[in-house]
């Protein structure tokens, strides 16, 4: 995925028409649109191809199964038009490798959740985040997902993965994280959902987030 604006829109609305309207309004300010269960369950898998007309689509299914099931899921999302898929790392190396091998067959990418952004991530995720990040490097993932709500974790994870892998970072706005802090701490992209799609002016909010990102990258 090409890094340009540094912003990924998380399209967690559940209606097709609303998703298309917001994509139309915001596509000049985003590098990708992330689509997950809420929208695909609400609007059907075809929404991936529809949104891909506006920006590359990241299929956020947090794939977390045995290798064969992971392969079937990834084949389905790439055939639907997704540019990349998000996988969990905790099911282990063979499960992640299956996603990456399938992505390679389609010329697509896999991003691995290293650490989550919500408070409950401290229950189980924190002690394994660094091992998952190491595994993402060893298995050949394109990048990892790490929390904008914990800039120190972002810095640690950046140190582990080096500069070749990318970091996409959720938790800005509604979850309390700040775009400029996340970018300064090592994120390549921030992922923003509610602050944009719940706003009366999604285009303006997206533009102002991009301006904030540019304030620390230029
Ligand atoms: O900006 P929000 O809080 O409305 O939306 C954030 C999006 O990022 C939403 O789609 C979450 O499911 C997702 N997300 C997190 O919020 N935290 C994580 O740790 C991981 C993700 C995510 O995108 O994983 C790929």
XYZ file of N, CA and C and ligand atoms in Angstrom, residues 10-12 34 60 62 86 113 115-118 145-147 168 170-175 191-195 197, ligand 1:
109
model
N -11.488 4.177 8.633
C -12.135 2.952 9.070
C -13.638 3.097 8.836
N -14.141 2.391 7.823
C -15.532 2.578 7.408
C -16.432 1.602 8.170
N -16.739 1.948 9.412
C -17.541 1.050 10.253
C -19.022 1.435 10.259
N -10.566 1.096 5.303
C -10.573 -0.196 6.016
C -12.027 -0.634 6.212
N -10.410 -5.841 7.009
C -10.071 -6.039 8.431
C -10.934 -7.155 9.011
N -9.383 -9.522 10.802
C -8.560 -10.029 11.913
C -8.543 -11.553 11.894
N -6.073 -7.957 7.128
C -5.492 -7.891 8.468
C -5.684 -9.235 9.147
N -1.932 -7.794 13.531
C -2.194 -7.060 14.774
C -1.121 -7.450 15.797
N -0.469 -5.306 18.721
C -1.046 -4.935 20.033
C -2.299 -4.118 19.774
N -3.340 -4.348 20.567
C -4.602 -3.632 20.328
C -4.673 -2.343 21.144
N -5.624 -1.479 20.771
C -5.647 -0.111 21.310
C -6.547 0.080 22.525
N -7.460 -0.852 22.764
C -8.463 -0.642 23.817
C -7.890 -1.011 25.195
N -0.200 -3.765 13.019
C -1.154 -2.814 13.602
C -0.731 -2.612 15.054
N -0.587 -1.346 15.475
C -0.155 -1.058 16.846
C -0.862 0.211 17.338
N -1.039 0.343 18.666
C -2.003 1.308 19.200
C -1.540 2.775 19.299
N 0.334 0.562 10.907
C -0.932 1.298 10.877
C -1.480 1.323 12.302
N -4.490 2.416 15.005
C -5.840 2.864 15.374
C -5.876 3.411 16.798
N -6.954 4.126 17.097
C -7.136 4.621 18.468
C -7.099 6.138 18.556
N -7.065 6.795 17.392
C -7.040 8.269 17.374
C -8.469 8.811 17.466
N -8.652 9.867 18.218
C -9.968 10.516 18.307
C -10.846 9.856 19.348
N -11.821 9.060 18.907
C -12.813 8.476 19.820
C -12.186 7.683 20.963
N -11.040 7.052 20.712
C -10.386 6.256 21.769
C -9.328 7.051 22.536
N -5.307 5.083 11.703
C -6.621 4.574 11.294
C -7.663 5.355 12.085
N -8.585 6.013 11.385
C -9.618 6.800 12.094
C -11.000 6.409 11.592
N -11.891 6.120 12.521
C -13.259 5.756 12.177
C -14.262 6.808 12.597
N -14.776 6.670 13.835
C -15.902 7.493 14.276
C -15.705 8.995 14.115
N -14.502 9.503 14.383
C -14.300 10.965 14.285
C -14.638 11.467 12.886
N -16.531 9.311 10.240
C -17.825 8.902 9.660
C -19.032 9.339 10.477
O -11.620 5.532 15.263
P -12.517 4.459 15.852
O -12.201 4.148 17.270
O -13.967 4.691 15.600
O -12.230 3.131 14.997
C -11.039 2.428 15.087
C -11.035 1.275 14.116
O -9.812 0.571 14.258
C -12.149 0.257 14.333
O -12.495 -0.310 13.073
C -11.494 -0.809 15.181
O -12.065 -2.074 14.978
C -10.061 -0.771 14.644
N -9.025 -1.181 15.608
C -8.947 -0.618 16.853
O -9.677 0.311 17.191
N -8.029 -1.101 17.749
C -7.165 -2.081 17.442
O -6.359 -2.448 18.283
C -7.181 -2.628 16.160
C -8.067 -2.114 15.227
C -7.877 -2.500 13.876
O -8.132 -1.835 12.924
O -7.256 -3.641 13.690
C -6.885 -3.948 12.406
